[in-house]
Amino acid sequence: MLKEEMLWYWFVNIPGVGRKTQKYLLDIYSSPANLYQATHVEISRYIKNEKVLNSILDSKDEEKILKEYEVLSKRNIEFVHCNSENYPETLKYIDDSPLVLYVKGKLPVGNQKSIAVIGSRNCTRYGREMAAYFGRELSLHGFHIVSGLAYGIDGAAHKAAIEAGGYTIGVLGCGIDWVYPKENYDLFIQTEKHGCIVSEYNMGIPPKPGFFPERNRIISGISDGILVVEAKEKSGTFITVDYGLEQGKDIFAIPGRILDKNSVGCNNLIKFGAHVVTDVSDILDIYCMNVNKTDKLVDVMDVNHIVNKNLLAPTEKMVYSCLQIEPKYLDDIISEVKIAPQEICKALNQLVLKGIIAETSRNYYAIKIV
Amino acid sequence: MYSKVLSGALHGVEGRLITVESDVSEGLPVFNMVGFLASEVREASDRVRTAIRNSGYRIKPQRITINLSPADLRKEGSAFDLPICVSLLAAYGFIPQSCLKDTLIIGELSLNGDLRPVRGILSIVDYARKQNVTSVILPYENRKEASVVPGLHIYAAKSLNEVVDHLLDTAKLNEEEYISYLDHDFTSDFYDFQDVKGQKIMKRALEIAVTGMHNILMLGPPGAGKSMIAKRIPSIMPPLSYEESIEITKIYSVNGMLTPEKGLINQRPFRMPHHSITATSLIGGGQSPKPGEISLAHNGVLFLDEFLEFNKNNIEMMRQPMEDGKITISRLQGSYTFPCKFMLVAAMNPCPCGYYPDRKKCHCTDVQVDRYLKKISYPMLDRIDMSITVKKLEYNELYGTNKEETSKSIRQRVLKAIDIQKKRFEDMNIFFNSQIPDNILDSCCMLGEDEISLRKSIFENYNLSARGIHKLIKVARTIADLDGSERVCCDHILEALSYRISNIGLGGDMKC
């Protein structure tokens, strides 16, 4: 007799039986065990489609199911179904909650709050730095950071949380063993170590465009609040926000400049009632927590602040003052700060080595927030 | 009757002596040419007979046999017309054999007896000198080229008649004067750094690159001025020395690229091959091997624009010649060695659309940019010592009224620093900082405590390989030379960081 987990595993992996059919069958049979024991004749009363019917019957191969399930544990993938003890509490009560989750790493325990940090993949440096800043600060205050392990905002938030020693959850729009995008391979490894990776999809299933809106409901479902860092007017982040609104989550948005197309989405969210976030205290206040740090974000970049914190040479100070959060080209800095190119190169590279500024791409320099 | 005449042929960039023999005897009239000849040499028979008749010499139709020896060396080109002609006339008795002793004769004939210029004269005449030839008769338009070879009597003729009269002592030709200097006219330098507005960092980087002969890669959007400034690099390079010029002139002469009236080439070459170039044209070769672009850029600049569009194999093939400074091409007939010491300047776009990191214009995703920049093969990146990003100029920079520095002024600094390198490498077989082998790097660039801890900090913060750090130090050494400083200081290393070469990722050669 197969155990409950394996029956669930069998149930969600029957070829040809999608989520809709699964829901339909569960309404009738209330558990995979009952369906497993039902006869051909019984099932045929509810499933009229020949192909689907045969598929269900053919898949009842106990040996095969056991073998496949074993592979999961060999690969350190935890299989969690909706009746499991460690199924995330927050996900239980959302509409269309996932029946199963494949998990790498450790699911969160305890009552810590989670914040989803999301935004566009093709973001500006401002977005990236903000994602990293809030990722770090929220982690330092004990929040779990949830995101999609994608390029841009997601990756920056995960990375900052990990580096701050926090806990992060990555929700995938592909099979649990599939690294997408492959350039984020290192991030995947780190996330598994410092948190967990969850997916609704079994091993070997490649990413499909349709999966991503679906998985967004899990991102919003598993979190308490959603922070939209940077989004264009039409952005996939709104799918997550819509789910979040349905699920009753708090929506936070970081404003951007009016003329910046990359921030139009966030600014619109604010118009429609999202909480404006200009510092981490704006989020902590909602959850009645205290801020335990002294630097205000708006001051972090100020040149006098930097000079007070680090010993900067006069040329370094001059050079730093003309830098911004968006990268600036070396030659432009040379024409603005009217000293010899050699001196400017020296000052810039000194500042980079001191960790005060970053060289975002060859000969382009910008201020570092995180 | 029998006669023989000395002539010359090319083997790669070097000359070879050829003997042209003629035999005239009784028998059915025939004109037979032997000696492993290419078709253009065989055609000489018609040209020779017509030129002889039109120059006023009457020869009886007889059994004529011409042999070009050595018989196993393939003969090509049209330079044998004149020696065949003279040999034939001698065999017919018009010219005594004694007049032809130790005289090299070479040239192409027109049907009316006029002499036409040929390629490779400098190489051939230079070789002849080493083979105890005492005088040379060649076409008038090749005289400047040959005049740089000492120790020979050079006679330039315009027609067959002049040659015969000279040989018979009836009307001696004027001997060409030996030219022992290089006529360098800087005012004729067409391209000047002054023409480029702004772009201070690019100019500074090129000044350093030229001083230490560091190969450099320029990253930038189309229209940033990469080709424009690359063309002007020769103008800040030190003036050609006499020996360097002879090397270059030989190569160009062999390729038939010398302007007839010009003697030695007096400007450093600038070659800009299109990226669709074939391997043979780039490296050299062909059935009868000729120098390729890398040799045509010898002692000058080879500019490869749209670096990524070049065939990867072709770029790979350049590695060995760049390391050795010469390319050896092997064929059945033998090995041909061409010199190819050049400064490589490569240019490319930073992303598929070309405008990264300008967010307003660039529509490439981060991934696309990263993949694009990684297309440069690692071994090729290895051959490049510096890299710099270039940006398009704004309107006010382009039409600004600032006075830009002239090439002459920049060149003065370059020359001073090159002198320092010359003294440093006096007893060694190298001339520039870029060539310092790793094992004497530390002794050439003694680093103090501060510098060593800086180097450690760089190693920890940047994704540079050991090679990358060595190159960084060499560039710092050049910067120190330009600064007139004997020691390499932290300042120099810090500046060199801006020009580093690494696995160019998305500025992602930072470790964080």
mmCIF file with all atom_site columns, N, CA and C in Angstrom, chain B residues 399-447:
data_model
loop_
_atom_site.group_PDB
_atom_site.id
_atom_site.type_symbol
_atom_site.label_atom_id
_atom_site.label_alt_id
_atom_site.label_comp_id
_atom_site.label_asym_id
_atom_site.label_entity_id
_atom_site.label_seq_id
_atom_site.pdbx_PDB_ins_code
_atom_site.Cartn_x
_atom_site.Cartn_y
_atom_site.Cartn_z
_atom_site.occupancy
_atom_site.B_iso_or_equiv
_atom_site.pdbx_formal_charge
_atom_site.auth_seq_id
_atom_site.auth_comp_id
_atom_site.auth_asym_id
_atom_site.auth_atom_id
_atom_site.pdbx_PDB_model_num
ATOM 1   N N  . TYR B 1 399 ? 31.718 70.291 -31.256 1.00 0.00 ? 399 TYR B N  1
ATOM 2   C CA . TYR B 1 399 ? 31.910 71.603 -31.880 1.00 0.00 ? 399 TYR B CA 1
ATOM 3   C C  . TYR B 1 399 ? 32.483 72.626 -30.917 1.00 0.00 ? 399 TYR B C  1
ATOM 4   N N  . GLY B 1 400 ? 33.078 72.145 -29.859 1.00 0.00 ? 400 GLY B N  1
ATOM 5   C CA . GLY B 1 400 ? 33.685 73.056 -28.881 1.00 0.00 ? 400 GLY B CA 1
ATOM 6   C C  . GLY B 1 400 ? 34.906 73.731 -29.457 1.00 0.00 ? 400 GLY B C  1
ATOM 7   N N  . THR B 1 401 ? 35.328 74.780 -28.773 1.00 0.00 ? 401 THR B N  1
ATOM 8   C CA . THR B 1 401 ? 36.464 75.534 -29.310 1.00 0.00 ? 401 THR B CA 1
ATOM 9   C C  . THR B 1 401 ? 37.743 75.252 -28.550 1.00 0.00 ? 401 THR B C  1
ATOM 10  N N  . ASN B 1 402 ? 37.746 74.210 -27.715 1.00 0.00 ? 402 ASN B N  1
ATOM 11  C CA . ASN B 1 402 ? 38.984 73.912 -26.993 1.00 0.00 ? 402 ASN B CA 1
ATOM 12  C C  . ASN B 1 402 ? 40.083 73.499 -27.950 1.00 0.00 ? 402 ASN B C  1
ATOM 13  N N  . LYS B 1 403 ? 41.293 73.952 -27.651 1.00 0.00 ? 403 LYS B N  1
ATOM 14  C CA . LYS B 1 403 ? 42.403 73.540 -28.501 1.00 0.00 ? 403 LYS B CA 1
ATOM 15  C C  . LYS B 1 403 ? 42.854 72.165 -28.054 1.00 0.00 ? 403 LYS B C  1
ATOM 16  N N  . GLU B 1 404 ? 42.987 71.268 -29.001 1.00 0.00 ? 404 GLU B N  1
ATOM 17  C CA . GLU B 1 404 ? 43.425 69.922 -28.661 1.00 0.00 ? 404 GLU B CA 1
ATOM 18  C C  . GLU B 1 404 ? 44.934 69.798 -28.841 1.00 0.00 ? 404 GLU B C  1
ATOM 19  N N  . GLU B 1 405 ? 45.525 68.858 -28.091 1.00 0.00 ? 405 GLU B N  1
ATOM 20  C CA . GLU B 1 405 ? 46.973 68.706 -28.158 1.00 0.00 ? 405 GLU B CA 1
ATOM 21  C C  . GLU B 1 405 ? 47.389 68.111 -29.501 1.00 0.00 ? 405 GLU B C  1
ATOM 22  N N  . THR B 1 406 ? 48.514 68.581 -30.040 1.00 0.00 ? 406 THR B N  1
ATOM 23  C CA . THR B 1 406 ? 48.968 68.075 -31.339 1.00 0.00 ? 406 THR B CA 1
ATOM 24  C C  . THR B 1 406 ? 49.715 66.767 -31.164 1.00 0.00 ? 406 THR B C  1
ATOM 25  N N  . SER B 1 407 ? 49.787 66.012 -32.259 1.00 0.00 ? 407 SER B N  1
ATOM 26  C CA . SER B 1 407 ? 50.533 64.756 -32.236 1.00 0.00 ? 407 SER B CA 1
ATOM 27  C C  . SER B 1 407 ? 51.987 65.009 -31.885 1.00 0.00 ? 407 SER B C  1
ATOM 28  N N  . LYS B 1 408 ? 52.503 66.129 -32.401 1.00 0.00 ? 408 LYS B N  1
ATOM 29  C CA . LYS B 1 408 ? 53.918 66.433 -32.177 1.00 0.00 ? 408 LYS B CA 1
ATOM 30  C C  . LYS B 1 408 ? 54.198 66.518 -30.682 1.00 0.00 ? 408 LYS B C  1
ATOM 31  N N  . SER B 1 409 ? 53.303 67.205 -29.974 1.00 0.00 ? 409 SER B N  1
ATOM 32  C CA . SER B 1 409 ? 53.494 67.394 -28.544 1.00 0.00 ? 409 SER B CA 1
ATOM 33  C C  . SER B 1 409 ? 53.426 66.071 -27.798 1.00 0.00 ? 409 SER B C  1
ATOM 34  N N  . ILE B 1 410 ? 52.450 65.241 -28.191 1.00 0.00 ? 410 ILE B N  1
ATOM 35  C CA . ILE B 1 410 ? 52.316 63.941 -27.534 1.00 0.00 ? 410 ILE B CA 1
ATOM 36  C C  . ILE B 1 410 ? 53.546 63.090 -27.827 1.00 0.00 ? 410 ILE B C  1
ATOM 37  N N  . ARG B 1 411 ? 53.993 63.148 -29.089 1.00 0.00 ? 411 ARG B N  1
ATOM 38  C CA . ARG B 1 411 ? 55.117 62.319 -29.517 1.00 0.00 ? 411 ARG B CA 1
ATOM 39  C C  . ARG B 1 411 ? 56.380 62.614 -28.718 1.00 0.00 ? 411 ARG B C  1
ATOM 40  N N  . GLN B 1 412 ? 56.523 63.870 -28.307 1.00 0.00 ? 412 GLN B N  1
ATOM 41  C CA . GLN B 1 412 ? 57.725 64.210 -27.531 1.00 0.00 ? 412 GLN B CA 1
ATOM 42  C C  . GLN B 1 412 ? 57.768 63.406 -26.243 1.00 0.00 ? 412 GLN B C  1
ATOM 43  N N  . ARG B 1 413 ? 56.606 63.312 -25.583 1.00 0.00 ? 413 ARG B N  1
ATOM 44  C CA . ARG B 1 413 ? 56.568 62.548 -24.336 1.00 0.00 ? 413 ARG B CA 1
ATOM 45  C C  . ARG B 1 413 ? 56.833 61.079 -24.614 1.00 0.00 ? 413 ARG B C  1
ATOM 46  N N  . VAL B 1 414 ? 56.226 60.610 -25.708 1.00 0.00 ? 414 VAL B N  1
ATOM 47  C CA . VAL B 1 414 ? 56.377 59.200 -26.059 1.00 0.00 ? 414 VAL B CA 1
ATOM 48  C C  . VAL B 1 414 ? 57.866 58.874 -26.297 1.00 0.00 ? 414 VAL B C  1
ATOM 49  N N  . LEU B 1 415 ? 58.518 59.728 -27.062 1.00 0.00 ? 415 LEU B N  1
ATOM 50  C CA . LEU B 1 415 ? 59.921 59.477 -27.390 1.00 0.00 ? 415 LEU B CA 1
ATOM 51  C C  . LEU B 1 415 ? 60.791 59.414 -26.145 1.00 0.00 ? 415 LEU B C  1
ATOM 52  N N  . LYS B 1 416 ? 60.531 60.331 -25.217 1.00 0.00 ? 416 LYS B N  1
ATOM 53  C CA . LYS B 1 416 ? 61.326 60.341 -23.979 1.00 0.00 ? 416 LYS B CA 1
ATOM 54  C C  . LYS B 1 416 ? 61.187 59.020 -23.249 1.00 0.00 ? 416 LYS B C  1
ATOM 55  N N  . ALA B 1 417 ? 59.950 58.564 -23.162 1.00 0.00 ? 417 ALA B N  1
ATOM 56  C CA . ALA B 1 417 ? 59.713 57.329 -22.423 1.00 0.00 ? 417 ALA B CA 1
ATOM 57  C C  . ALA B 1 417 ? 60.270 56.121 -23.168 1.00 0.00 ? 417 ALA B C  1
ATOM 58  N N  . ILE B 1 418 ? 60.278 56.186 -24.495 1.00 0.00 ? 418 ILE B N  1
ATOM 59  C CA . ILE B 1 418 ? 60.843 55.077 -25.276 1.00 0.00 ? 418 ILE B CA 1
ATOM 60  C C  . ILE B 1 418 ? 62.357 55.011 -25.065 1.00 0.00 ? 418 ILE B C  1
ATOM 61  N N  . ASP B 1 419 ? 62.959 56.175 -24.927 1.00 0.00 ? 419 ASP B N  1
ATOM 62  C CA . ASP B 1 419 ? 64.394 56.203 -24.650 1.00 0.00 ? 419 ASP B CA 1
ATOM 63  C C  . ASP B 1 419 ? 64.718 55.504 -23.340 1.00 0.00 ? 419 ASP B C  1
ATOM 64  N N  . ILE B 1 420 ? 63.866 55.793 -22.332 1.00 0.00 ? 420 ILE B N  1
ATOM 65  C CA . ILE B 1 420 ? 64.077 55.168 -21.029 1.00 0.00 ? 420 ILE B CA 1
ATOM 66  C C  . ILE B 1 420 ? 64.027 53.651 -21.169 1.00 0.00 ? 420 ILE B C  1
ATOM 67  N N  . GLN B 1 421 ? 63.056 53.178 -21.975 1.00 0.00 ? 421 GLN B N  1
ATOM 68  C CA . GLN B 1 421 ? 62.943 51.733 -22.163 1.00 0.00 ? 421 GLN B CA 1
ATOM 69  C C  . GLN B 1 421 ? 64.167 51.177 -22.868 1.00 0.00 ? 421 GLN B C  1
ATOM 70  N N  . LYS B 1 422 ? 64.662 51.948 -23.857 1.00 0.00 ? 422 LYS B N  1
ATOM 71  C CA . LYS B 1 422 ? 65.836 51.476 -24.596 1.00 0.00 ? 422 LYS B CA 1
ATOM 72  C C  . LYS B 1 422 ? 66.999 51.240 -23.645 1.00 0.00 ? 422 LYS B C  1
ATOM 73  N N  . LYS B 1 423 ? 67.182 52.214 -22.728 1.00 0.00 ? 423 LYS B N  1
ATOM 74  C CA . LYS B 1 423 ? 68.309 52.081 -21.798 1.00 0.00 ? 423 LYS B CA 1
ATOM 75  C C  . LYS B 1 423 ? 68.079 50.903 -20.864 1.00 0.00 ? 423 LYS B C  1
ATOM 76  N N  . ARG B 1 424 ? 66.835 50.737 -20.459 1.00 0.00 ? 424 ARG B N  1
ATOM 77  C CA . ARG B 1 424 ? 66.542 49.662 -19.512 1.00 0.00 ? 424 ARG B CA 1
ATOM 78  C C  . ARG B 1 424 ? 66.831 48.299 -20.123 1.00 0.00 ? 424 ARG B C  1
ATOM 79  N N  . PHE B 1 425 ? 66.494 48.157 -21.410 1.00 0.00 ? 425 PHE B N  1
ATOM 80  C CA . PHE B 1 425 ? 66.605 46.836 -22.049 1.00 0.00 ? 425 PHE B CA 1
ATOM 81  C C  . PHE B 1 425 ? 67.865 46.700 -22.892 1.00 0.00 ? 425 PHE B C  1
ATOM 82  N N  . GLU B 1 426 ? 68.887 47.511 -22.560 1.00 0.00 ? 426 GLU B N  1
ATOM 83  C CA . GLU B 1 426 ? 70.075 47.559 -23.382 1.00 0.00 ? 426 GLU B CA 1
ATOM 84  C C  . GLU B 1 426 ? 70.680 46.193 -23.670 1.00 0.00 ? 426 GLU B C  1
ATOM 85  N N  . ASP B 1 427 ? 70.841 45.391 -22.610 1.00 0.00 ? 427 ASP B N  1
ATOM 86  C CA . ASP B 1 427 ? 71.509 44.117 -22.870 1.00 0.00 ? 427 ASP B CA 1
ATOM 87  C C  . ASP B 1 427 ? 70.536 42.993 -23.121 1.00 0.00 ? 427 ASP B C  1
ATOM 88  N N  . MET B 1 428 ? 69.269 43.358 -23.283 1.00 0.00 ? 428 MET B N  1
ATOM 89  C CA . MET B 1 428 ? 68.303 42.272 -23.492 1.00 0.00 ? 428 MET B CA 1
ATOM 90  C C  . MET B 1 428 ? 67.766 42.321 -24.915 1.00 0.00 ? 428 MET B C  1
ATOM 91  N N  . ASN B 1 429 ? 67.064 41.301 -25.291 1.00 0.00 ? 429 ASN B N  1
ATOM 92  C CA . ASN B 1 429 ? 66.590 41.214 -26.662 1.00 0.00 ? 429 ASN B CA 1
ATOM 93  C C  . ASN B 1 429 ? 65.194 41.814 -26.849 1.00 0.00 ? 429 ASN B C  1
ATOM 94  N N  . ILE B 1 430 ? 64.815 42.708 -25.940 1.00 0.00 ? 430 ILE B N  1
ATOM 95  C CA . ILE B 1 430 ? 63.482 43.293 -26.090 1.00 0.00 ? 430 ILE B CA 1
ATOM 96  C C  . ILE B 1 430 ? 63.606 44.809 -26.139 1.00 0.00 ? 430 ILE B C  1
ATOM 97  N N  . PHE B 1 431 ? 62.529 45.478 -26.570 1.00 0.00 ? 431 PHE B N  1
ATOM 98  C CA . PHE B 1 431 ? 62.603 46.930 -26.719 1.00 0.00 ? 431 PHE B CA 1
ATOM 99  C C  . PHE B 1 431 ? 61.522 47.686 -25.955 1.00 0.00 ? 431 PHE B C  1
ATOM 100 N N  . PHE B 1 432 ? 60.431 46.992 -25.607 1.00 0.00 ? 432 PHE B N  1
ATOM 101 C CA . PHE B 1 432 ? 59.313 47.693 -24.983 1.00 0.00 ? 432 PHE B CA 1
ATOM 102 C C  . PHE B 1 432 ? 58.828 46.975 -23.738 1.00 0.00 ? 432 PHE B C  1
ATOM 103 N N  . ASN B 1 433 ? 58.192 47.750 -22.867 1.00 0.00 ? 433 ASN B N  1
ATOM 104 C CA . ASN B 1 433 ? 57.694 47.194 -21.605 1.00 0.00 ? 433 ASN B CA 1
ATOM 105 C C  . ASN B 1 433 ? 56.733 46.037 -21.807 1.00 0.00 ? 433 ASN B C  1
ATOM 106 N N  . SER B 1 434 ? 55.974 46.061 -22.903 1.00 0.00 ? 434 SER B N  1
ATOM 107 C CA . SER B 1 434 ? 54.987 44.996 -23.108 1.00 0.00 ? 434 SER B CA 1
ATOM 108 C C  . SER B 1 434 ? 55.658 43.655 -23.320 1.00 0.00 ? 434 SER B C  1
ATOM 109 N N  . GLN B 1 435 ? 56.959 43.686 -23.677 1.00 0.00 ? 435 GLN B N  1
ATOM 110 C CA . GLN B 1 435 ? 57.634 42.437 -23.977 1.00 0.00 ? 435 GLN B CA 1
ATOM 111 C C  . GLN B 1 435 ? 58.359 41.849 -22.769 1.00 0.00 ? 435 GLN B C  1
ATOM 112 N N  . ILE B 1 436 ? 58.295 42.520 -21.619 1.00 0.00 ? 436 ILE B N  1
ATOM 113 C CA . ILE B 1 436 ? 59.028 42.031 -20.443 1.00 0.00 ? 436 ILE B CA 1
ATOM 114 C C  . ILE B 1 436 ? 58.556 40.632 -20.089 1.00 0.00 ? 436 ILE B C  1
ATOM 115 N N  . PRO B 1 437 ? 59.463 39.652 -20.073 1.00 0.00 ? 437 PRO B N  1
ATOM 116 C CA . PRO B 1 437 ? 59.048 38.312 -19.668 1.00 0.00 ? 437 PRO B CA 1
ATOM 117 C C  . PRO B 1 437 ? 58.739 38.289 -18.174 1.00 0.00 ? 437 PRO B C  1
ATOM 118 N N  . ASP B 1 438 ? 57.815 37.388 -17.799 1.00 0.00 ? 438 ASP B N  1
ATOM 119 C CA . ASP B 1 438 ? 57.323 37.386 -16.422 1.00 0.00 ? 438 ASP B CA 1
ATOM 120 C C  . ASP B 1 438 ? 58.430 37.214 -15.390 1.00 0.00 ? 438 ASP B C  1
ATOM 121 N N  . ASN B 1 439 ? 59.498 36.490 -15.765 1.00 0.00 ? 439 ASN B N  1
ATOM 122 C CA . ASN B 1 439 ? 60.484 36.198 -14.724 1.00 0.00 ? 439 ASN B CA 1
ATOM 123 C C  . ASN B 1 439 ? 61.347 37.397 -14.342 1.00 0.00 ? 439 ASN B C  1
ATOM 124 N N  . ILE B 1 440 ? 61.427 38.419 -15.205 1.00 0.00 ? 440 ILE B N  1
ATOM 125 C CA . ILE B 1 440 ? 62.183 39.592 -14.766 1.00 0.00 ? 440 ILE B CA 1
ATOM 126 C C  . ILE B 1 440 ? 61.273 40.784 -14.487 1.00 0.00 ? 440 ILE B C  1
ATOM 127 N N  . LEU B 1 441 ? 59.971 40.515 -14.429 1.00 0.00 ? 441 LEU B N  1
ATOM 128 C CA . LEU B 1 441 ? 59.019 41.604 -14.197 1.00 0.00 ? 441 LEU B CA 1
ATOM 129 C C  . LEU B 1 441 ? 59.325 42.315 -12.884 1.00 0.00 ? 441 LEU B C  1
ATOM 130 N N  . ASP B 1 442 ? 59.578 41.511 -11.859 1.00 0.00 ? 442 ASP B N  1
ATOM 131 C CA . ASP B 1 442 ? 59.795 42.131 -10.552 1.00 0.00 ? 442 ASP B CA 1
ATOM 132 C C  . ASP B 1 442 ? 61.038 42.991 -10.519 1.00 0.00 ? 442 ASP B C  1
ATOM 133 N N  . SER B 1 443 ? 62.087 42.566 -11.234 1.00 0.00 ? 443 SER B N  1
ATOM 134 C CA . SER B 1 443 ? 63.309 43.373 -11.179 1.00 0.00 ? 443 SER B CA 1
ATOM 135 C C  . SER B 1 443 ? 63.182 44.642 -12.002 1.00 0.00 ? 443 SER B C  1
ATOM 136 N N  . CYS B 1 444 ? 62.354 44.595 -13.052 1.00 0.00 ? 444 CYS B N  1
ATOM 137 C CA . CYS B 1 444 ? 62.175 45.817 -13.846 1.00 0.00 ? 444 CYS B CA 1
ATOM 138 C C  . CYS B 1 444 ? 61.269 46.806 -13.151 1.00 0.00 ? 444 CYS B C  1
ATOM 139 N N  . CYS B 1 445 ? 60.315 46.274 -12.400 1.00 0.00 ? 445 CYS B N  1
ATOM 140 C CA . CYS B 1 445 ? 59.362 47.164 -11.744 1.00 0.00 ? 445 CYS B CA 1
ATOM 141 C C  . CYS B 1 445 ? 59.406 46.887 -10.264 1.00 0.00 ? 445 CYS B C  1
ATOM 142 N N  . MET B 1 446 ? 60.393 47.416 -9.595  1.00 0.00 ? 446 MET B N  1
ATOM 143 C CA . MET B 1 446 ? 60.515 47.120 -8.170  1.00 0.00 ? 446 MET B CA 1
ATOM 144 C C  . MET B 1 446 ? 59.361 47.759 -7.406  1.00 0.00 ? 446 MET B C  1
ATOM 145 N N  . LEU B 1 447 ? 58.587 46.909 -6.746  1.00 0.00 ? 447 LEU B N  1
ATOM 146 C CA . LEU B 1 447 ? 57.434 47.430 -6.033  1.00 0.00 ? 447 LEU B CA 1
ATOM 147 C C  . LEU B 1 447 ? 57.744 47.576 -4.550  1.00 0.00 ? 447 LEU B C  1
#
